[in-house]
Coordinates of N, CA and C and ligand atoms in Angstrom, one line a residue:
X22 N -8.3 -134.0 34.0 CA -7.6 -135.1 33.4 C -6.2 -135.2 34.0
X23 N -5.9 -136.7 34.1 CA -4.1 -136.7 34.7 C -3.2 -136.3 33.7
X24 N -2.1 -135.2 34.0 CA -1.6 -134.6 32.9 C -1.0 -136.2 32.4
X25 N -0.6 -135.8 31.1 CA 0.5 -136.9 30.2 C 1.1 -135.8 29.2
X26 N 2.0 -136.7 27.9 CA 2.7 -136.2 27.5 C 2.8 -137.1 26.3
X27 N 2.9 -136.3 25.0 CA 3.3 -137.0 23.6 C 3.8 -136.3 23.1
X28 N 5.1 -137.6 22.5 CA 6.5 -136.8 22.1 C 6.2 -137.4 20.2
X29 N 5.9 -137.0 19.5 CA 5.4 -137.2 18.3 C 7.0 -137.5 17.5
X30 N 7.2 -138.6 16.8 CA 8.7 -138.6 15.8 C 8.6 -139.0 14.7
X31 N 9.4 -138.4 13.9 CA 9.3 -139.0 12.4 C 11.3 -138.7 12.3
X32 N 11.5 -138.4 10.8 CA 12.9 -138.7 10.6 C 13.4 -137.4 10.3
X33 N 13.0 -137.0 9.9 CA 13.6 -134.9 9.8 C 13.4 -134.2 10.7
X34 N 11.9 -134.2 11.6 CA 11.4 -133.3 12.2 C 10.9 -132.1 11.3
X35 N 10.8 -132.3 9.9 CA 10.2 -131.0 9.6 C 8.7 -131.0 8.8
X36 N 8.5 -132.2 8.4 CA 7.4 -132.6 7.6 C 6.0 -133.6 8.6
X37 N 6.6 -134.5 9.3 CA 5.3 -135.3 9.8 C 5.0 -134.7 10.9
X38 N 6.2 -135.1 11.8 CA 5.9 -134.9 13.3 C 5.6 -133.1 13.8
X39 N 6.1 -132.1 12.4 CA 5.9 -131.1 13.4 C 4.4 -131.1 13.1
X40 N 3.7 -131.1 11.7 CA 2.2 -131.4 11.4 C 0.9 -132.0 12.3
X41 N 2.0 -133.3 13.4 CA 1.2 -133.8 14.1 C 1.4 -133.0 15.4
X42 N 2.5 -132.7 15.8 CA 2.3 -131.9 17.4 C 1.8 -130.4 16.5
X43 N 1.7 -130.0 15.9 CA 0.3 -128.8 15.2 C -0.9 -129.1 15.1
X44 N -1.3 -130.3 14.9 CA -3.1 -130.8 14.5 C -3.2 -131.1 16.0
X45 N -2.2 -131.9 16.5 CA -2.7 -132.2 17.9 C -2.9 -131.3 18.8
X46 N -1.9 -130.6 18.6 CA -1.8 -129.1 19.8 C -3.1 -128.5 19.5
X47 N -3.4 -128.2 18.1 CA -4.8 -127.7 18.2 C -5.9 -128.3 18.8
X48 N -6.1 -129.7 18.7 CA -7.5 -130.6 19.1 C -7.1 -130.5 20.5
X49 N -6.2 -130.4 21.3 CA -5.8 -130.2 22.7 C -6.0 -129.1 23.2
X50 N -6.0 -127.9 22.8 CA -6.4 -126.6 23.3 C -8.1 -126.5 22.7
X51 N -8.5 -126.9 21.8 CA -10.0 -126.7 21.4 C -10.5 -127.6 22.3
X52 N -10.0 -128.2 23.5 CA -10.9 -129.3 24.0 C -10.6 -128.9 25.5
X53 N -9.4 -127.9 25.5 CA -9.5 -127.3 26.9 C -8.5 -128.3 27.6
X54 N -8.3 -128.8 26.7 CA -7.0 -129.7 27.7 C -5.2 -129.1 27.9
X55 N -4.9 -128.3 27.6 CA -3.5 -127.8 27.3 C -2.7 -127.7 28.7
X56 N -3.7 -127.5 29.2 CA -2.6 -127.5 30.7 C -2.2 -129.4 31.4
X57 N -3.6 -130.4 30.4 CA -3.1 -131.6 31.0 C -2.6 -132.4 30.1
X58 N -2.3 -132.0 28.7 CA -1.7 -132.8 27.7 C -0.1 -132.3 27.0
X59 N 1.2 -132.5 27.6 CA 2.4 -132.0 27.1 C 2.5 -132.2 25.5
X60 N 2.8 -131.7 24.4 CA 3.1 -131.8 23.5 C 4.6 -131.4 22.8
X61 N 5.6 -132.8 21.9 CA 6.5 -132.0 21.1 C 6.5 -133.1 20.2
X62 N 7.6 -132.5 19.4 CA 8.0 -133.4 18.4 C 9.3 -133.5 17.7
X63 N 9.9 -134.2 17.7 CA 11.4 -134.8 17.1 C 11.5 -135.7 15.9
X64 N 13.0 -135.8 15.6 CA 13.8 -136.5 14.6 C 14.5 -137.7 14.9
X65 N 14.5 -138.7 14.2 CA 15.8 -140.0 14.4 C 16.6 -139.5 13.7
X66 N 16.3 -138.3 12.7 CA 17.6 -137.8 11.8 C 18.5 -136.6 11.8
X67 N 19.7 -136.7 11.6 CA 19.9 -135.0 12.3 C 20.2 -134.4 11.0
X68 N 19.6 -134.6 9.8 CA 19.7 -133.4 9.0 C 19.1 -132.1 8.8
X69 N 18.3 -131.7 10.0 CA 17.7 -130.4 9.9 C 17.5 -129.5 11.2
X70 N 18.7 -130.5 11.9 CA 18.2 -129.8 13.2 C 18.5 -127.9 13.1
X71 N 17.6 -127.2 14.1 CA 17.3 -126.1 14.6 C 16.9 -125.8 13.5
X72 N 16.6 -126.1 12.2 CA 15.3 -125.8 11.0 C 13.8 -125.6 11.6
X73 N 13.0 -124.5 10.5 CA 11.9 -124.4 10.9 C 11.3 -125.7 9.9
X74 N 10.1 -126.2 10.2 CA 9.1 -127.2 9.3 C 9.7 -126.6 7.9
X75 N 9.3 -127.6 7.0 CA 9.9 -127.4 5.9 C 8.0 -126.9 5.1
X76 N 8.6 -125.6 4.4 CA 7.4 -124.6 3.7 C 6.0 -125.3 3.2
X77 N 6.2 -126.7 2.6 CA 5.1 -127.1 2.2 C 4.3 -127.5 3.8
X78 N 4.7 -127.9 4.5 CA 4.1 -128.5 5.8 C 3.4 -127.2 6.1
X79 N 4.4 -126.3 6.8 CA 3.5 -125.0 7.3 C 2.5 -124.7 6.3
X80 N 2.8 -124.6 5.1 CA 1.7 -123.9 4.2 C 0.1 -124.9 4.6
X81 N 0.2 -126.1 4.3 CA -0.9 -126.7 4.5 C -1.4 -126.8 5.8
X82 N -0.9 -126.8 6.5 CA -1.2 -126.7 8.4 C -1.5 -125.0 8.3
X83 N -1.4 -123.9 7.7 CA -1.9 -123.0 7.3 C -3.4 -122.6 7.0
X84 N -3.1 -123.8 6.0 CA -5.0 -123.6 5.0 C -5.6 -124.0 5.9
X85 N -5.1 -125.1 7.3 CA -6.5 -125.8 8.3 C -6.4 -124.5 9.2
X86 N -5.7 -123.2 9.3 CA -5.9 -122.4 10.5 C -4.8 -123.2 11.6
X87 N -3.6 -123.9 11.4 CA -2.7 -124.0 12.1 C -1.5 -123.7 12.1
X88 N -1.0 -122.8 12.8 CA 0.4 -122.3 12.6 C 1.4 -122.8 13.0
X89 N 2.7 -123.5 12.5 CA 3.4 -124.3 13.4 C 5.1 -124.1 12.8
X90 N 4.9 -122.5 12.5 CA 6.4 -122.1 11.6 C 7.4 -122.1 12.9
X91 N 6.8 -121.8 13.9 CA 8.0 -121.5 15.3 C 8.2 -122.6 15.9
X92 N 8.5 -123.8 15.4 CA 8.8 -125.2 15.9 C 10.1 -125.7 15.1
X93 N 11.1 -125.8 15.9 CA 12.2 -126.3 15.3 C 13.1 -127.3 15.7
X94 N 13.6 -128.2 14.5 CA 13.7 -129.8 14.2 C 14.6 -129.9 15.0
X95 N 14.5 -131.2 16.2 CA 15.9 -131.8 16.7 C 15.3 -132.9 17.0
X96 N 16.6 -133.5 17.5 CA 16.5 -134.7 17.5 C 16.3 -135.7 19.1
X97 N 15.5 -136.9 18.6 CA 15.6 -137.5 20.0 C 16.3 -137.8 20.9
X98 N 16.2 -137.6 22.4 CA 17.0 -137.8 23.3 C 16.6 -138.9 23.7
X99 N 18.0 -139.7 24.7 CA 17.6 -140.9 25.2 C 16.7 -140.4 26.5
X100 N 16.7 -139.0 27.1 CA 16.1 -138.1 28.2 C 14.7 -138.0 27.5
X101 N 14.5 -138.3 26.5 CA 12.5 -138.5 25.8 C 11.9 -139.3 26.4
X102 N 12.8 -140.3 26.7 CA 11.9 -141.7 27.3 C 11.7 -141.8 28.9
X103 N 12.1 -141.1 29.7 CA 11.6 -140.7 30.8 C 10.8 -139.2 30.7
X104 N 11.1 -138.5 29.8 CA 10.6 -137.2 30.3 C 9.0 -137.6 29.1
X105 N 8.6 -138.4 28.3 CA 7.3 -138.3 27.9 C 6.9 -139.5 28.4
X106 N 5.1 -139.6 28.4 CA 4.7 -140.9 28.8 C 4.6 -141.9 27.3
X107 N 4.2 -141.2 26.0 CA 3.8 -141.5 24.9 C 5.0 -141.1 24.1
X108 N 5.9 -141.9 23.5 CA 6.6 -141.6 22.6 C 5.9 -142.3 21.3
X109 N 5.5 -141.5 19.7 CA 5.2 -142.4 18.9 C 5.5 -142.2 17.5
X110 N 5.7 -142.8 16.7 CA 6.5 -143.0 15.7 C 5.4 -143.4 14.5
X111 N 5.7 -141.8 13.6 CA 5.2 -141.7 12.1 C 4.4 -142.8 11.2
X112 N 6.4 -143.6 11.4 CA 6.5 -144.6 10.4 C 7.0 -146.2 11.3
X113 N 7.1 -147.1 10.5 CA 8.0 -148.8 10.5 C 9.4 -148.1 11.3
X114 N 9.7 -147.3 10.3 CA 11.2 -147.4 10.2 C 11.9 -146.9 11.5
X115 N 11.0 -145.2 11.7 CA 11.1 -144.5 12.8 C 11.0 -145.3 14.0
X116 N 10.4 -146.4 13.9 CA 9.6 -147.0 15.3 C 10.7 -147.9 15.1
X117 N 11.6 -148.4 14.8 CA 12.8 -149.1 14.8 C 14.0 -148.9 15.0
X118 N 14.1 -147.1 14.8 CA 14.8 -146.8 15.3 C 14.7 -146.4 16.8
X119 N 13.6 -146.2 17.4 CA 13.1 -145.5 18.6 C 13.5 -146.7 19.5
X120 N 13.4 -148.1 18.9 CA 12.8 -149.4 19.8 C 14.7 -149.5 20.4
X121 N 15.9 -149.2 19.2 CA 17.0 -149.1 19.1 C 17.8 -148.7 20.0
X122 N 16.6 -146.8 20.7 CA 17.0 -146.2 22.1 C 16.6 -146.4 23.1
X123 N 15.6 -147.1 23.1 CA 14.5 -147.3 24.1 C 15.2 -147.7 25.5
X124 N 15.0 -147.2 26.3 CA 15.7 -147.2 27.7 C 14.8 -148.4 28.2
X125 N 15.2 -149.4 29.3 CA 14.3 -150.2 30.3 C 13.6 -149.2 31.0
X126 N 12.2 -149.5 31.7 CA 11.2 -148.9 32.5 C 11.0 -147.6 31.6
X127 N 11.6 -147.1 30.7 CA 11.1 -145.4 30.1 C 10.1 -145.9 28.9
X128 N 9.5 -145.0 28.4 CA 8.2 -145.2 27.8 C 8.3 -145.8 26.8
X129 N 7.6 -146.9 26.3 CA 7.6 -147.8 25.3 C 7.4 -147.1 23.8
X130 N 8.3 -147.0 23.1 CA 7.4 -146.4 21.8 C 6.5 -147.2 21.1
X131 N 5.5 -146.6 20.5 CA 4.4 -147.4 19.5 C 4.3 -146.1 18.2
X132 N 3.8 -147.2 17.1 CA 3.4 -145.9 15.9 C 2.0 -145.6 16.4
X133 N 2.1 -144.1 15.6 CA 1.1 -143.7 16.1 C -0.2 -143.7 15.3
X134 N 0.3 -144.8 14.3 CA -1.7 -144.7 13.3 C -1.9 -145.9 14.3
X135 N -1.6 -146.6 15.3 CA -2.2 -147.5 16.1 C -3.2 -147.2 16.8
X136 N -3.4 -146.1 16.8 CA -5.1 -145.0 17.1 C -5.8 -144.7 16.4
X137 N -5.5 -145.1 15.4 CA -6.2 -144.8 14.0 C -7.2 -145.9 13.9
X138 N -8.6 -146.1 14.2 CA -9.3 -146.9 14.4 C -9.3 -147.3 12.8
X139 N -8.9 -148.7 12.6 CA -8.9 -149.4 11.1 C -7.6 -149.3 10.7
X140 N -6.5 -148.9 11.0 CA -5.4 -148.7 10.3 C -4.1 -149.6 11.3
X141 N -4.3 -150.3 11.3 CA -3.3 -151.1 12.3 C -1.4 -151.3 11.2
X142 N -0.8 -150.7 12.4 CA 0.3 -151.5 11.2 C 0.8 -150.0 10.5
X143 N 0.2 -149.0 10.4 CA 0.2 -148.2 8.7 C 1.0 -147.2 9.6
X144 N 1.5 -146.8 8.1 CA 2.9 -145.7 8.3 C 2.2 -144.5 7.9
X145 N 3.0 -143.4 8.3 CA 1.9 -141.9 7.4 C 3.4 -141.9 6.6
X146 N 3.1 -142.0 5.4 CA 4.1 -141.8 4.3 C 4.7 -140.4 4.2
X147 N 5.9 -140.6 4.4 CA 6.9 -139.4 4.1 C 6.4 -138.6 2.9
X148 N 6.2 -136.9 2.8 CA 6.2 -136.1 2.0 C 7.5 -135.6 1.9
X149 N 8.3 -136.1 2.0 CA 9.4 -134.9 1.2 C 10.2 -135.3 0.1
X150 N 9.9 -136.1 -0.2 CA 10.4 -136.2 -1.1 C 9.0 -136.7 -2.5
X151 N 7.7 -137.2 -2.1 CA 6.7 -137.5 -2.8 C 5.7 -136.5 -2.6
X152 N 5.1 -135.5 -3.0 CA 4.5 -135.0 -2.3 C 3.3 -134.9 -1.5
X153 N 1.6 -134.5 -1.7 CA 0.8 -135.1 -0.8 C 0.8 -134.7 0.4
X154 N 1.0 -133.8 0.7 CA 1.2 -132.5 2.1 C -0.6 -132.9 2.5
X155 N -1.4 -132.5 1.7 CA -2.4 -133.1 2.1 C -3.4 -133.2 2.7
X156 N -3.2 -134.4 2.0 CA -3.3 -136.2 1.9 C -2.7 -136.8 3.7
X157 N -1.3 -136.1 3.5 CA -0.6 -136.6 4.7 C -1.5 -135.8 6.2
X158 N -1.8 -134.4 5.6 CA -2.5 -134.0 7.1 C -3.5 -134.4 7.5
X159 N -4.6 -134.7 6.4 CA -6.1 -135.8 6.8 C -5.2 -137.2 7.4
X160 N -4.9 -137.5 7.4 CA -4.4 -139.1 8.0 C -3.8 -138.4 9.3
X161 N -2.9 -137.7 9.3 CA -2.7 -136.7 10.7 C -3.9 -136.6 11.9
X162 N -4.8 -136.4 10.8 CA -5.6 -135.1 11.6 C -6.8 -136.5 11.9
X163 N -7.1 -137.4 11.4 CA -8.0 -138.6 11.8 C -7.2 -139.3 13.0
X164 N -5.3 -139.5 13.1 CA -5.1 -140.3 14.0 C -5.0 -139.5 15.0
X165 N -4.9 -138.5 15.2 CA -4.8 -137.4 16.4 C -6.0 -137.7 16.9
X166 N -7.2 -137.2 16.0 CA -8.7 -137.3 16.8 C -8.8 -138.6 17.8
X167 N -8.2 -139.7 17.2 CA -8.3 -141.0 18.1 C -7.6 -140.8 18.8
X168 N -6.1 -140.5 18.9 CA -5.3 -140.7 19.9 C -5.7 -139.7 21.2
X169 N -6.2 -138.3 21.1 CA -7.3 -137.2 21.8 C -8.3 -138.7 22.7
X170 N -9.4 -139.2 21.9 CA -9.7 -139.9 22.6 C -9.4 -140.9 22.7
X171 N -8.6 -141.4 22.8 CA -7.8 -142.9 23.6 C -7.3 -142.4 25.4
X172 N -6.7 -141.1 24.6 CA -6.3 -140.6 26.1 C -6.7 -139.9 27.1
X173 N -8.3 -139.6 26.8 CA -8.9 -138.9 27.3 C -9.8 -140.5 28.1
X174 N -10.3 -141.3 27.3 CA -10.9 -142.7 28.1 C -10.0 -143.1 28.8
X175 N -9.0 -143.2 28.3 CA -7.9 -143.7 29.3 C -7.5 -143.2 30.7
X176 N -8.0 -141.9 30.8 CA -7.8 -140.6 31.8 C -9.1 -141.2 32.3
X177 N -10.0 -141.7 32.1 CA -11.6 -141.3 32.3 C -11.4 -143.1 33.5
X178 N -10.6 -144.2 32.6 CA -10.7 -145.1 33.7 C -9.7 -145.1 34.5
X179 N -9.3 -144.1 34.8 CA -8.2 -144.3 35.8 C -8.7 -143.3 36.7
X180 N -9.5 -142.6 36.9 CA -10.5 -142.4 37.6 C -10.6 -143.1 39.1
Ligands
LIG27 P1 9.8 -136.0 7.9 O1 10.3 -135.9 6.4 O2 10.5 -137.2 8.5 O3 8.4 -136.1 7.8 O4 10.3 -134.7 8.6 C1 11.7 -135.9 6.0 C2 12.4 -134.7 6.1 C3 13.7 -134.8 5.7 C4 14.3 -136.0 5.3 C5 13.6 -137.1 5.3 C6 12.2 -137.1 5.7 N1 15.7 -136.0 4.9 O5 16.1 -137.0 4.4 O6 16.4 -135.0 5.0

């Protein structure tokens, strides 16, 4: 597969996006892809930088057999949008702020339930302050599976 790269973002870095570069990272090594799919994940917000995930997140990315305590929160760089091909955003809000930094010619951000076959438009609702840890990682863990293969067909027609 042609390597790529997704830079996963939400607003803390400690609740969505590290959950998704954890569900993803997993479906990316169980598929044998790790050496052609880059993975991280970042903040529009800087109140947690160099924090680990915040305990409810790890715990539940725990009970699926994913570990993602050694991942710590910072924040996006305008150097994201050349250095990933896929930049993508949690939520509305996130993706408003991303559109904010968005460089000419560097990678377009999109949210990322836009892979979510049936979910067009839809935000993965912030846990931290509501809870639903989840709730939040099945909705994770369904748009990853799509976004896996979007990018794998996508790899497959460029062939
Ligand atoms: P996340 O959740 O964006 O999924 O990491 C949040 C974490 C912290 C804050 C907001 C959302 N905060 O306001 O500190």
């Amino acid at each position: 597969m042609t390597p790529t790269s997704v830079l996963f973002v939400c607003l803390g870095n400690i609740c969505r996006s590290p959950m998704a570069e954890g569900i993803f990272g997993h479906m990316v090594r169980e598929a044998g892809l790790s050496q052609s799919i880059r993975i991280d994940s970042a903040g529009t917000g800087d109140w947690h930088i160099g924090e680990p995930p915040d305990p409810r997140a790890a715990e539940t990315a725990a009970r699926h057999g994913i570990d993602i305590r050694a991942q710590r929160a910072r924040l996006v760089t305008p150097g994201d949008f050349t250095r990933f091909d896929h930049i993508l955003a949690m939520d509305r809000s996130n993706l408003a702020a991303l559109r904010r930094m968005a460089l000419a010619g560097g990678a377009r951000p999109r949210l990322f339930l836009d892979y979510l076959d049936g979910a067009e438009d839809g935000d993965v609702p912030d846990p931290y302050r509501v809870g639903g840890f989840e709730s939040v990682f099945r909705l994770i863990e369904a748009g990853a599976a799509d976004l896996l293969r979007a990018l794998r067909e996508h790899a497959a027609d460029a062939q």
